Amino acid sequence: MEAENEAAVLKVAGDKYRSFLDEESKNTQWRHGGPPIYDDVNQLFEDGRTQVWPEGSLEEIVQNAIKTWEMELSHKTRIQDFKTINPEHFKLIVNGRKGLSGEETLKLGSYNALLKSNLPEEFKYYKADEESFESSHDAFRSAFPRGFAWEVISVHSGPPVIAYKFRHWGYFEGPFKGHAPTGKMVEFYGMGILKVDESLRAEDVEIYYDPAELFAGLLKGAPISESQTDEQHKPDSTSTTRCPFQ
């Protein structure tokens, strides 16, 4: 295990889209025992992105910063290990709902935090209140075996208030909540407003998007039983390459 974890550390340290401090890895509590490896979703990103930003551009900096924040949220278990946020001031606001603190967001997990809804129960595509951190990740890891890639489409203002447009996409190649995979690409677009402190750590993250764009693709699959879902595509609980929005 030590050799595997050491290899993982070396690979993540060299990830070209996510910042990582190699010398601090031994003091970080990782959800899966070691740093994640993003080879699969990086390939999906490179094959499917619509923009290639110049090195050092504001767009590239914003894109990589948010990828790094998402990595921490999905794979670190202690808020004090985060390098991308100011934990004393951090709030995540999705579609105008009440803001979540860093600890609240970490407890819920990124899928549940981003997919919570105020709709009546009968109209909810996804019931975040009934999902744990682990079950939410398992559901989307199953649906998108190659990962769920994310890119910046445009940036409209620089620090300290960064406004940007983003795109999320993946291929529905595994079952999702009783629906068979279609093999087709599922994508959606959204807007974000990121407020940062003098050290460029996130204090407020506001995200606006239409969840129906995501679920329209996922609910197209033919209905299947839960037993078929389990047998056909059990998510690999040891995998650390895939998360909600990477």
Tab-separated table of C-alpha atoms in Angstrom:
chain	number	residue	atom	x	y	z
A	1	MET	CA	0.000	0.000	0.000
A	2	GLU	CA	2.759	2.457	0.791
A	3	ALA	CA	4.299	2.000	-2.645
A	4	GLU	CA	0.910	2.500	-4.331
A	5	ASN	CA	0.196	5.618	-2.315
A	6	GLU	CA	3.647	6.997	-3.034
A	7	ALA	CA	3.110	6.466	-6.757
A	8	ALA	CA	-0.252	8.204	-6.510
A	9	VAL	CA	1.329	11.168	-4.740
A	10	LEU	CA	3.902	11.535	-7.495
A	11	LYS	CA	1.236	11.409	-10.202
A	12	VAL	CA	-1.054	13.946	-8.545
A	13	ALA	CA	1.878	16.254	-7.889
A	14	GLY	CA	2.331	16.368	-11.654
A	15	ASP	CA	-1.335	16.815	-12.561
A	16	LYS	CA	-1.355	19.724	-14.989
A	17	TYR	CA	-4.879	20.863	-14.121
A	18	ARG	CA	-4.859	20.690	-10.312
A	19	SER	CA	-2.474	22.247	-7.811
A	20	PHE	CA	-1.045	19.878	-5.224
A	21	LEU	CA	1.606	20.311	-2.555
A	22	ASP	CA	3.542	17.054	-2.533
A	23	GLU	CA	5.388	17.741	0.700
A	24	GLU	CA	2.091	18.196	2.569
A	25	SER	CA	0.483	14.933	1.434
A	26	LYS	CA	1.608	13.009	4.524
A	27	ASN	CA	-0.325	15.426	6.757
A	28	THR	CA	-3.540	15.261	4.709
A	29	GLN	CA	-6.401	12.910	5.522
A	30	TRP	CA	-7.577	11.477	2.201
A	31	ARG	CA	-11.034	9.937	1.844
A	32	HIS	CA	-9.702	6.900	-0.033
A	33	GLY	CA	-6.386	6.517	1.756
A	34	GLY	CA	-4.291	8.507	-0.684
A	35	PRO	CA	-4.362	11.300	-3.290
A	36	PRO	CA	-6.613	10.787	-6.332
A	37	ILE	CA	-5.426	10.119	-9.878
A	38	TYR	CA	-7.294	11.897	-12.663
A	39	ASP	CA	-5.947	10.172	-15.788
A	40	ASP	CA	-9.345	9.061	-17.150
A	41	VAL	CA	-11.214	12.310	-16.713
A	42	ASN	CA	-8.216	14.333	-17.904
A	43	GLN	CA	-8.341	12.345	-21.144
A	44	LEU	CA	-12.095	12.904	-21.418
A	45	PHE	CA	-11.512	16.616	-20.838
A	46	GLU	CA	-8.783	16.883	-23.465
A	47	ASP	CA	-10.797	14.950	-26.060
A	48	GLY	CA	-14.022	16.868	-25.530
A	49	ARG	CA	-13.212	20.415	-24.458
A	50	THR	CA	-14.322	23.283	-26.656
A	51	GLN	CA	-11.666	25.741	-25.456
A	52	VAL	CA	-7.881	25.481	-25.107
A	53	TRP	CA	-6.779	28.424	-22.990
A	54	PRO	CA	-3.262	29.892	-23.271
A	55	GLU	CA	-0.923	29.004	-20.438
A	56	GLY	CA	-1.079	31.636	-17.713
A	57	SER	CA	-4.294	33.209	-19.000
A	58	LEU	CA	-7.027	34.240	-16.576
A	59	GLU	CA	-9.283	31.544	-18.053
A	60	GLU	CA	-6.719	28.809	-17.416
A	61	ILE	CA	-6.058	30.044	-13.873
A	62	VAL	CA	-9.779	30.049	-13.026
A	63	GLN	CA	-10.343	26.639	-14.633
A	64	ASN	CA	-7.476	25.001	-12.757
A	65	ALA	CA	-8.362	26.698	-9.457
A	66	ILE	CA	-11.904	25.334	-9.567
A	67	LYS	CA	-10.714	21.872	-10.584
A	68	THR	CA	-8.387	21.940	-7.562
A	69	TRP	CA	-11.184	23.061	-5.226
A	70	GLU	CA	-13.424	20.281	-6.506
A	71	MET	CA	-10.622	17.747	-5.975
A	72	GLU	CA	-10.253	18.833	-2.355
A	73	LEU	CA	-13.999	18.730	-1.752
A	74	SER	CA	-14.312	15.200	-3.147
A	75	HIS	CA	-11.173	13.645	-1.693
A	76	LYS	CA	-10.154	15.399	1.536
A	77	THR	CA	-11.975	14.709	4.793
A	78	ARG	CA	-10.863	17.679	6.942
A	79	ILE	CA	-11.605	21.285	6.109
A	80	GLN	CA	-8.260	22.342	7.621
A	81	ASP	CA	-6.475	20.431	4.848
A	82	PHE	CA	-8.078	22.572	2.134
A	83	LYS	CA	-5.752	25.052	0.403
A	84	THR	CA	-8.280	26.583	-1.987
A	85	ILE	CA	-10.832	28.132	0.396
A	86	ASN	CA	-10.952	30.515	3.333
A	87	PRO	CA	-12.797	28.264	5.800
A	88	GLU	CA	-13.826	31.135	8.091
A	89	HIS	CA	-15.771	32.916	5.348
A	90	PHE	CA	-16.576	30.220	2.783
A	91	LYS	CA	-20.141	29.870	1.473
A	92	LEU	CA	-21.457	27.760	-1.407
A	93	ILE	CA	-24.645	29.182	-2.921
A	94	VAL	CA	-26.427	27.147	-5.611
A	95	ASN	CA	-29.267	28.643	-7.657
A	96	GLY	CA	-29.918	31.283	-5.006
A	97	ARG	CA	-30.516	28.870	-2.116
A	98	LYS	CA	-29.206	29.463	1.398
A	99	GLY	CA	-25.415	29.334	1.492
A	100	LEU	CA	-23.593	26.287	2.851
A	101	SER	CA	-20.471	26.633	4.992
A	102	GLY	CA	-17.303	24.718	4.189
A	103	GLU	CA	-18.072	22.087	6.823
A	104	GLU	CA	-21.663	21.708	5.609
A	105	THR	CA	-20.527	21.326	2.009
A	106	LEU	CA	-17.883	18.776	2.984
A	107	LYS	CA	-20.410	16.725	4.961
A	108	LEU	CA	-22.982	16.681	2.163
A	109	GLY	CA	-20.539	16.105	-0.684
A	110	SER	CA	-20.449	18.019	-3.933
A	111	TYR	CA	-23.257	16.076	-5.663
A	112	ASN	CA	-25.711	16.576	-2.822
A	113	ALA	CA	-24.722	20.203	-2.284
A	114	LEU	CA	-25.154	21.016	-5.973
A	115	LEU	CA	-28.321	18.976	-6.506
A	116	LYS	CA	-30.399	19.955	-3.471
A	117	SER	CA	-33.779	21.244	-4.574
A	118	ASN	CA	-36.718	23.118	-3.084
A	119	LEU	CA	-39.175	21.468	-5.460
A	120	PRO	CA	-42.051	19.361	-4.083
A	121	GLU	CA	-41.015	15.732	-3.538
A	122	GLU	CA	-42.978	14.418	-6.520
A	123	PHE	CA	-41.070	16.694	-8.893
A	124	LYS	CA	-37.528	16.038	-7.638
A	125	TYR	CA	-35.262	14.307	-10.151
A	126	TYR	CA	-32.780	13.524	-7.391
A	127	LYS	CA	-33.473	13.460	-3.642
A	128	ALA	CA	-30.303	14.807	-2.080
A	129	ASP	CA	-31.749	14.537	1.445
A	130	GLU	CA	-31.934	10.757	1.055
A	131	GLU	CA	-28.360	10.355	-0.194
A	132	SER	CA	-25.103	10.120	1.752
A	133	PHE	CA	-21.763	11.413	0.525
A	134	GLU	CA	-20.829	7.872	-0.529
A	135	SER	CA	-24.126	6.883	-2.169
A	136	SER	CA	-24.236	10.078	-4.221
A	137	HIS	CA	-20.735	9.536	-5.546
A	138	ASP	CA	-21.461	5.872	-6.254
A	139	ALA	CA	-24.545	6.801	-8.302
A	140	PHE	CA	-22.725	9.222	-10.586
A	141	ARG	CA	-19.530	7.175	-10.748
A	142	SER	CA	-21.707	4.331	-12.015
A	143	ALA	CA	-23.422	6.521	-14.623
A	144	PHE	CA	-20.190	8.133	-15.880
A	145	PRO	CA	-17.439	5.463	-15.751
A	146	ARG	CA	-14.971	7.729	-17.569
A	147	GLY	CA	-15.735	10.684	-15.316
A	148	PHE	CA	-17.684	13.921	-15.636
A	149	ALA	CA	-15.464	16.581	-17.214
A	150	TRP	CA	-15.633	20.326	-16.573
A	151	GLU	CA	-14.318	23.337	-18.483
A	152	VAL	CA	-14.443	27.105	-18.372
A	153	ILE	CA	-16.196	28.538	-21.442
A	154	SER	CA	-15.525	32.204	-20.698
A	155	VAL	CA	-14.422	34.530	-17.897
A	156	HIS	CA	-16.073	37.944	-17.618
A	157	SER	CA	-14.199	39.545	-14.708
A	158	GLY	CA	-10.998	39.035	-12.764
A	159	PRO	CA	-10.227	38.874	-9.018
A	160	PRO	CA	-11.513	39.571	-6.463
A	161	VAL	CA	-14.923	38.812	-8.038
A	162	ILE	CA	-14.613	36.312	-10.882
A	163	ALA	CA	-17.640	35.704	-13.100
A	164	TYR	CA	-17.431	32.785	-15.507
A	165	LYS	CA	-19.439	30.422	-17.684
A	166	PHE	CA	-18.807	26.670	-17.545
A	167	ARG	CA	-19.683	23.416	-19.296
A	168	HIS	CA	-20.010	19.931	-17.741
A	169	TRP	CA	-20.149	16.731	-19.796
A	170	GLY	CA	-19.737	12.970	-19.676
A	171	TYR	CA	-20.918	9.790	-21.387
A	172	PHE	CA	-23.866	7.931	-19.867
A	173	GLU	CA	-22.277	4.470	-20.060
A	174	GLY	CA	-23.480	2.920	-16.792
A	175	PRO	CA	-26.847	2.632	-15.010
A	176	PHE	CA	-28.271	5.506	-13.001
A	177	LYS	CA	-31.048	5.147	-10.418
A	178	GLY	CA	-32.923	2.401	-12.251
A	179	HIS	CA	-32.245	3.731	-15.753
A	180	ALA	CA	-30.148	1.845	-18.297
A	181	PRO	CA	-27.219	3.666	-19.935
A	182	THR	CA	-27.700	5.180	-23.381
A	183	GLY	CA	-24.017	5.617	-24.227
A	184	LYS	CA	-24.739	9.203	-25.262
A	185	MET	CA	-23.107	12.386	-24.070
A	186	VAL	CA	-24.869	14.245	-21.254
A	187	GLU	CA	-23.948	17.898	-20.790
A	188	PHE	CA	-25.120	21.111	-19.224
A	189	TYR	CA	-23.972	24.722	-18.968
A	190	GLY	CA	-23.996	27.178	-16.098
A	191	MET	CA	-22.641	30.413	-14.649
A	192	GLY	CA	-20.507	30.967	-11.577
A	193	ILE	CA	-19.417	33.894	-9.419
A	194	LEU	CA	-16.308	33.305	-7.332
A	195	LYS	CA	-15.222	35.791	-4.655
A	196	VAL	CA	-11.643	35.352	-3.455
A	197	ASP	CA	-9.473	36.837	-0.705
A	198	GLU	CA	-6.043	38.404	-1.084
A	199	SER	CA	-4.485	34.920	-1.201
A	200	LEU	CA	-6.905	33.906	-3.979
A	201	ARG	CA	-8.748	31.517	-1.648
A	202	ALA	CA	-12.466	31.167	-2.331
A	203	GLU	CA	-14.791	32.913	0.134
A	204	ASP	CA	-18.084	32.811	-1.772
A	205	VAL	CA	-18.907	30.410	-4.610
A	206	GLU	CA	-22.204	31.043	-6.389
A	207	ILE	CA	-23.333	28.590	-9.067
A	208	TYR	CA	-26.368	28.906	-11.328
A	209	TYR	CA	-27.525	26.165	-13.692
A	210	ASP	CA	-30.596	24.150	-14.698
A	211	PRO	CA	-30.469	20.608	-13.205
A	212	ALA	CA	-33.072	19.518	-15.769
A	213	GLU	CA	-30.362	19.713	-18.450
A	214	LEU	CA	-28.419	17.039	-16.566
A	215	PHE	CA	-31.322	14.760	-15.709
A	216	ALA	CA	-32.929	14.988	-19.153
A	217	GLY	CA	-30.052	12.853	-20.416
A	218	LEU	CA	-29.903	10.508	-17.440
A	219	LEU	CA	-33.622	9.720	-17.404
A	220	LYS	CA	-33.736	8.791	-21.106
A	221	GLY	CA	-32.400	5.335	-20.317
A	222	ALA	CA	-34.925	2.484	-20.281
A	223	PRO	CA	-36.100	1.476	-16.780
A	224	ILE	CA	-34.251	-1.438	-15.198
A	225	SER	CA	-34.567	-3.132	-11.822
A	226	GLU	CA	-32.234	-2.345	-8.938
A	227	SER	CA	-30.896	-5.911	-9.056
A	228	GLN	CA	-29.988	-5.455	-12.713
A	229	THR	CA	-28.286	-2.190	-11.858
A	230	ASP	CA	-26.190	-3.837	-9.155
A	231	GLU	CA	-25.191	-6.775	-11.327
A	232	GLN	CA	-24.469	-4.830	-14.499
A	233	HIS	CA	-22.391	-2.010	-13.124
A	234	LYS	CA	-21.278	-1.969	-9.517
A	235	PRO	CA	-19.183	1.151	-8.911
A	236	ASP	CA	-15.590	0.541	-7.902
A	237	SER	CA	-15.361	1.860	-4.352
A	238	THR	CA	-11.555	1.964	-4.586
A	239	SER	CA	-11.558	4.291	-7.583
A	240	THR	CA	-10.594	7.881	-6.814
A	241	THR	CA	-10.480	9.243	-10.343
A	242	ARG	CA	-14.124	10.226	-10.682
A	243	CYS	CA	-16.218	12.713	-8.839
A	244	PRO	CA	-19.429	14.646	-9.477
A	245	PHE	CA	-18.006	17.405	-11.407
A	246	GLN	CA	-14.704	15.988	-12.550
